[in-house]
Coordinates of N, CA and C in Angstrom, one line a residue:
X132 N 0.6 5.8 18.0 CA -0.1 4.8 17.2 C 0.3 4.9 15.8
X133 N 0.9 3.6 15.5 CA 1.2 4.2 14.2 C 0.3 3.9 12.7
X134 N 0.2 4.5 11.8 CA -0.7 4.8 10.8 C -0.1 4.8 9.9
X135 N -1.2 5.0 8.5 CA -0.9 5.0 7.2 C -2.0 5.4 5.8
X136 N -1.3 6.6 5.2 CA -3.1 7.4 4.6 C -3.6 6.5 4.1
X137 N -4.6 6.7 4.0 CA -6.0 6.0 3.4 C -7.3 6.8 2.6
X138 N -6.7 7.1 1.4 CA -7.5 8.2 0.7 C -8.8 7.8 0.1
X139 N -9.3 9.3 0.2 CA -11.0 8.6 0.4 C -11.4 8.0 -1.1
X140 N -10.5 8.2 -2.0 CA -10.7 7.1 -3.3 C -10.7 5.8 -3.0
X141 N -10.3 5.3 -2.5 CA -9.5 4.2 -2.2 C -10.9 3.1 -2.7
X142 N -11.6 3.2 -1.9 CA -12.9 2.3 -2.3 C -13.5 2.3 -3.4
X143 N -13.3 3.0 -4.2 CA -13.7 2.9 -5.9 C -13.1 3.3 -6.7
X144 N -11.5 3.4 -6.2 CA -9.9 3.6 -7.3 C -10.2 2.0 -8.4
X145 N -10.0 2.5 -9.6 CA -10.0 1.5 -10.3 C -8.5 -0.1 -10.0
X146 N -8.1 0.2 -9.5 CA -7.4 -0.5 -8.6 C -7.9 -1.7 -7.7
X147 N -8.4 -0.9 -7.0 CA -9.7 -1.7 -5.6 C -10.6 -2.0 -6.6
X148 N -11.2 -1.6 -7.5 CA -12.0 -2.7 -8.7 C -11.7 -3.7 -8.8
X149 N -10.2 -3.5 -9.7 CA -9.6 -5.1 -10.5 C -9.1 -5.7 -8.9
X150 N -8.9 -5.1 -8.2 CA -8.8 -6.4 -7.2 C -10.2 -7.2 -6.5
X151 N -11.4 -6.2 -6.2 CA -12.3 -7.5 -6.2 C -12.4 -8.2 -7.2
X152 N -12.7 -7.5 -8.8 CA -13.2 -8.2 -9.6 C -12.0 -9.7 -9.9
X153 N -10.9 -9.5 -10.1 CA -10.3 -10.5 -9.9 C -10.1 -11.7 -8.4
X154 N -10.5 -10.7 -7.7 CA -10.9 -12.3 -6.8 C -12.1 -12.2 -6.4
X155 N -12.9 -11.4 -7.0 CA -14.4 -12.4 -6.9 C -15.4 -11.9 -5.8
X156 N -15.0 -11.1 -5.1 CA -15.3 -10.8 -3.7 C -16.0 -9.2 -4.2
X157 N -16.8 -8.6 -3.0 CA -17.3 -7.6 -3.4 C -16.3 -6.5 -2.9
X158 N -16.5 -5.1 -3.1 CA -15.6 -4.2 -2.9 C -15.0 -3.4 -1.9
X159 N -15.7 -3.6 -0.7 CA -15.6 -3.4 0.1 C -14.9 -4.7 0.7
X160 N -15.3 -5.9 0.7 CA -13.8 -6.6 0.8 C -12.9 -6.5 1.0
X161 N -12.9 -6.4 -0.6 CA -11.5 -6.1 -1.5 C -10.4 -4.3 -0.3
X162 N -11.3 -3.5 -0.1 CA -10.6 -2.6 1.1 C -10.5 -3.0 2.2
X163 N -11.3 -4.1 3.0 CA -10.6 -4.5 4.3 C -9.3 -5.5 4.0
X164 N -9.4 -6.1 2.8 CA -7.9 -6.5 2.5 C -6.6 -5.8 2.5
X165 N -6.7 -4.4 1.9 CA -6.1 -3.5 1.7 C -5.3 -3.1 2.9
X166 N -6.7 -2.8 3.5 CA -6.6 -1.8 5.0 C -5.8 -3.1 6.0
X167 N -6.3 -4.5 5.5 CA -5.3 -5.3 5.9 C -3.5 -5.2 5.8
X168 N -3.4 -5.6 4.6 CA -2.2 -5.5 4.5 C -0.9 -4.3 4.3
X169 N -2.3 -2.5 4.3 CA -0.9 -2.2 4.9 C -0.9 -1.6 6.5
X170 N -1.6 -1.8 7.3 CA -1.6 -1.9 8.6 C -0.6 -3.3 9.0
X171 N -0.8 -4.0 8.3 CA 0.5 -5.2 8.8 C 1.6 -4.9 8.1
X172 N 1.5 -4.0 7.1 CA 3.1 -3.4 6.1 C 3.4 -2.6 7.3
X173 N 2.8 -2.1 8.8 CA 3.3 -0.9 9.5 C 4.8 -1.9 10.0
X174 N 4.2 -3.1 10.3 CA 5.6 -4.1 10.8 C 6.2 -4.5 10.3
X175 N 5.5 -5.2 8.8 CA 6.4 -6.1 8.4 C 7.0 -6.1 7.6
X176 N 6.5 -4.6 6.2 CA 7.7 -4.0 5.5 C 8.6 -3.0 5.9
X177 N 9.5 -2.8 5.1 CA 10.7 -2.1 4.9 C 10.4 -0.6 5.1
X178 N 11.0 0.2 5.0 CA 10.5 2.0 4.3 C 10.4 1.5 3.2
X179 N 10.7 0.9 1.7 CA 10.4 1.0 0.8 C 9.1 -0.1 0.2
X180 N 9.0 -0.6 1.1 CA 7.8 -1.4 1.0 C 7.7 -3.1 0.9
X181 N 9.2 -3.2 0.7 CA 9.8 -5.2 0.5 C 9.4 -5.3 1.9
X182 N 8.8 -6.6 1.4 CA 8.5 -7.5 2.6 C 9.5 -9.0 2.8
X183 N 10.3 -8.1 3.7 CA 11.8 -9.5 3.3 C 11.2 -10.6 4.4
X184 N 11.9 -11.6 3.1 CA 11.8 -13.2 3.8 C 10.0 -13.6 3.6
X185 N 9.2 -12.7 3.3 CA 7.8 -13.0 2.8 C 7.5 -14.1 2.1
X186 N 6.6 -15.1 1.9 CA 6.2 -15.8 0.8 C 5.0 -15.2 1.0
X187 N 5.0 -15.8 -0.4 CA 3.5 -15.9 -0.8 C 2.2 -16.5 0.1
X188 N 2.5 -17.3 0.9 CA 1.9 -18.3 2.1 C 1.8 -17.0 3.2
X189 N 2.7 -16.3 3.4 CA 3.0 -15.7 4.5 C 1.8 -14.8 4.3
X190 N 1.7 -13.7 3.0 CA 1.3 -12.8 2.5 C -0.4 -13.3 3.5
X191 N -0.8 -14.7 2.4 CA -1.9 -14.6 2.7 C -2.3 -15.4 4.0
X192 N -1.5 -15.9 5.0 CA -1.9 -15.8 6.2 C -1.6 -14.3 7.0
X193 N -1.4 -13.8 6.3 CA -1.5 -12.1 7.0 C -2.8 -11.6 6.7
X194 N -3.2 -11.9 5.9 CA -4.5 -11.4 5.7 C -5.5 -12.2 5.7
X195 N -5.5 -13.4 6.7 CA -6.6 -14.4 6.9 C -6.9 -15.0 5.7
X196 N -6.7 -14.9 4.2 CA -7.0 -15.4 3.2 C -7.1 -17.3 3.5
X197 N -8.2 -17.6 2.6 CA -7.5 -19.3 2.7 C -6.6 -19.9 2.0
X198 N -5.5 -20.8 2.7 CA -4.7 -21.3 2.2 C -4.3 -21.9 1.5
X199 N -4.8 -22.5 0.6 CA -5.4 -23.6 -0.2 C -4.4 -22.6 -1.1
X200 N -2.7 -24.0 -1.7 CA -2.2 -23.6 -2.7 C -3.3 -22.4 -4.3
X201 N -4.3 -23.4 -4.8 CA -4.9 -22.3 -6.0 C -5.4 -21.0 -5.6
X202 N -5.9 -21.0 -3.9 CA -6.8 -19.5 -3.3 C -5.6 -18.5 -3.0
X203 N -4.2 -18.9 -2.7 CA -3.0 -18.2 -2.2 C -3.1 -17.2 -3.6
X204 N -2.1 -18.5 -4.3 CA -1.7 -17.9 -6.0 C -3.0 -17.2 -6.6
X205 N -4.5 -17.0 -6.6 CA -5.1 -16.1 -7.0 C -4.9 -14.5 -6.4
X206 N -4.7 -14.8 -4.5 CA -5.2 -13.6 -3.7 C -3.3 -12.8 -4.6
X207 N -2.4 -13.6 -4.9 CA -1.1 -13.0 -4.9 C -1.4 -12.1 -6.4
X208 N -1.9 -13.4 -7.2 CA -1.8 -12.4 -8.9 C -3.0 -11.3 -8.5
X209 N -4.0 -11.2 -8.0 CA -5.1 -10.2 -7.8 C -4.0 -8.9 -7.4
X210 N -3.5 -8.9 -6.3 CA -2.7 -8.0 -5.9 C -1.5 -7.2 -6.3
X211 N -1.2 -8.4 -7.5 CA 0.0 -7.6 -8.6 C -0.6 -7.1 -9.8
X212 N -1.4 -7.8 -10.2 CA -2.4 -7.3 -11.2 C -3.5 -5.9 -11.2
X213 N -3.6 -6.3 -9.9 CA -4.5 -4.6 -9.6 C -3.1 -3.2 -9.2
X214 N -2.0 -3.8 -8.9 CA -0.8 -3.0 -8.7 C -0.9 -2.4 -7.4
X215 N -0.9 -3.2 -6.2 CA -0.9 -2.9 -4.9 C 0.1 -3.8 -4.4
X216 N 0.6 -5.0 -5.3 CA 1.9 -5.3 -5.0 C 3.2 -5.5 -5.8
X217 N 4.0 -5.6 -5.8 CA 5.2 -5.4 -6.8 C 5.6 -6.5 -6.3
X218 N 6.1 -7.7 -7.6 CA 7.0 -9.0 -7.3 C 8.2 -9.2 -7.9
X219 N 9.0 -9.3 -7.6 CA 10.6 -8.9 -8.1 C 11.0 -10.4 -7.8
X220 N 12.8 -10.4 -8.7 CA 13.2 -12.1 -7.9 C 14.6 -11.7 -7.0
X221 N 14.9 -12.1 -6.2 CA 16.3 -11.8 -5.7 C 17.3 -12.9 -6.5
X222 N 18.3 -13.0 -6.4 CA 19.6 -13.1 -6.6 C 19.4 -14.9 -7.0
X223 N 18.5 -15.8 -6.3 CA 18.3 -16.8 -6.5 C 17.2 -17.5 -7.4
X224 N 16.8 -16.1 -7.6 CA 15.1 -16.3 -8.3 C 13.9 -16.5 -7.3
X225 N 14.0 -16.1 -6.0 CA 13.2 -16.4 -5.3 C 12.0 -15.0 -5.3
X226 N 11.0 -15.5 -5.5 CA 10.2 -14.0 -5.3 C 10.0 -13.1 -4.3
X227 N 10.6 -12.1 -4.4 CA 10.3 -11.0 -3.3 C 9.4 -10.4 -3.5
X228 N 8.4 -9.5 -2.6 CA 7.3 -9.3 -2.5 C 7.4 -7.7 -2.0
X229 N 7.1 -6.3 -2.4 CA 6.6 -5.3 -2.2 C 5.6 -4.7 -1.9
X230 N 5.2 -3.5 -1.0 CA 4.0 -3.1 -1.0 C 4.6 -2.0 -2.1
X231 N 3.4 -1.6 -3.1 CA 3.6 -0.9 -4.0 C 3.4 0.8 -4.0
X232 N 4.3 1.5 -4.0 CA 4.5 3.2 -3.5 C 4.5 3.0 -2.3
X233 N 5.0 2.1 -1.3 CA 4.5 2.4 0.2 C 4.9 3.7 0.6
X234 N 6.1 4.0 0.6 CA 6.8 5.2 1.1 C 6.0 6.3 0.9
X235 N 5.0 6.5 -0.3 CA 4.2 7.4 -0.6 C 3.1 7.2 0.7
X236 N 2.8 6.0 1.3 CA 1.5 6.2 2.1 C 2.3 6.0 3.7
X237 N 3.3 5.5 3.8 CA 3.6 5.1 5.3 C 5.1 5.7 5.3
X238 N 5.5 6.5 4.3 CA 6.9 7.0 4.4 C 7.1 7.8 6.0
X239 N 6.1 9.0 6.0 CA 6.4 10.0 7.4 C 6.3 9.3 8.8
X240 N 6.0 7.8 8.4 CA 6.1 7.3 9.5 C 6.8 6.4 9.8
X241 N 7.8 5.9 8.8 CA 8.5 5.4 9.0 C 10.2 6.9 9.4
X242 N 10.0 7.6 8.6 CA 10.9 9.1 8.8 C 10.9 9.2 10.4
X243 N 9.7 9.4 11.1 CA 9.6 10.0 12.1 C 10.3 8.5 13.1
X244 N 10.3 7.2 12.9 CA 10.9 6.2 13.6 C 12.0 6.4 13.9
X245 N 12.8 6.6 12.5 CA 14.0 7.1 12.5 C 14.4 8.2 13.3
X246 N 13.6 9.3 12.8 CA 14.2 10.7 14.0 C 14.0 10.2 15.6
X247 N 12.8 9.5 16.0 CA 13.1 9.0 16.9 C 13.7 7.9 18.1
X248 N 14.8 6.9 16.9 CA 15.7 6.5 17.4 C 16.8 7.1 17.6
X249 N 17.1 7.9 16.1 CA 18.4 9.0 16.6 C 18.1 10.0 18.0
X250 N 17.0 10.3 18.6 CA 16.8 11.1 19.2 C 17.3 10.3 20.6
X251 N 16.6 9.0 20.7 CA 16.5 8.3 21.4 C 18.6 7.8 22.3
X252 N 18.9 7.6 20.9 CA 20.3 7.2 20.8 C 21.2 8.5 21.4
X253 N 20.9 9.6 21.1 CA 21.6 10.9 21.6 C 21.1 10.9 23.0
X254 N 19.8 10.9 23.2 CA 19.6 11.4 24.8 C 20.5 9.7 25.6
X255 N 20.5 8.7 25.5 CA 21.6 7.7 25.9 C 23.0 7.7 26.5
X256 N 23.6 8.2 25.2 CA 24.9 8.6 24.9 C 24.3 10.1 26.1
X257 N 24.0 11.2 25.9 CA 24.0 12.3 26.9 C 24.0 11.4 28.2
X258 N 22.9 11.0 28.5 CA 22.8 10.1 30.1 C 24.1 9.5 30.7
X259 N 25.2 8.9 29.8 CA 26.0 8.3 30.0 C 27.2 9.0 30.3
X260 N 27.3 10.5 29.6 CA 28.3 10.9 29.8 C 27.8 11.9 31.3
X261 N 26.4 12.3 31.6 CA 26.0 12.7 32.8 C 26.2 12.0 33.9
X262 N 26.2 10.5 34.1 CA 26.5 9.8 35.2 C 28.3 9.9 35.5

């Protein structure tokens, strides 16, 4: 099952503050959002934490948020502004979307995917040359 720490700050990091207090919501909320998006960062980001091909639309139908162009663009700046998400532009100016430090919270599990495709890939290749 795959995971991702969840440190027991988390619910009163000044962080998780400015993100309820910026969208309004109470604080506890503001952590099942969290706990939202990076349990959906287990699929949908990178090891480094880009969420490619992401909008902003996308983000917040990932997290049930309502859609309503002005409710998007607040849930997006709350999230860059409390610094849980990083917004960069690619090559076109289009905005790409990060979870921020993920590697620090979902790195060993994304590490361990890896060892276990190479593992996966060698016992193959072995089977193949046993038949």
């Amino acid at each position: 099952m795959p995971w991702f720490e969840a440190h027991d700050t988390m619910s009163r990091h000044p962080k998780t503050l400015k993100l309820a207090r910026i969208l309004g919501v109470d604080r506890r909320y503001a952590v099942g959002l969290l706990h939202d998006l990076f349990s959906w960062g287990l699929y949908a980001a990178t090891k480094e934490g880009e969420l490619p091909d992401m909008t902003k639309e996308d983000i917040a139908q990932a997290l049930d948020w309502p859609s309503t162009p002005k409710k998007i663009d607040t849930l997006i700046t709350a999230l860059t502004q409390s610094g849980y998400l990083d917004q960069t532009k690619d090559g076109t100016g289009r905005p790409v979307y990060a979870i921020h430090d993920w590697y620090d919270y979902a790195g060993k599990l994304f590490d361990q995917r890896e060892k276990n495709r190479e593992k996966n890939r060698r016992l193959r290749e072995k089977s193949k040359l046993d038949a």
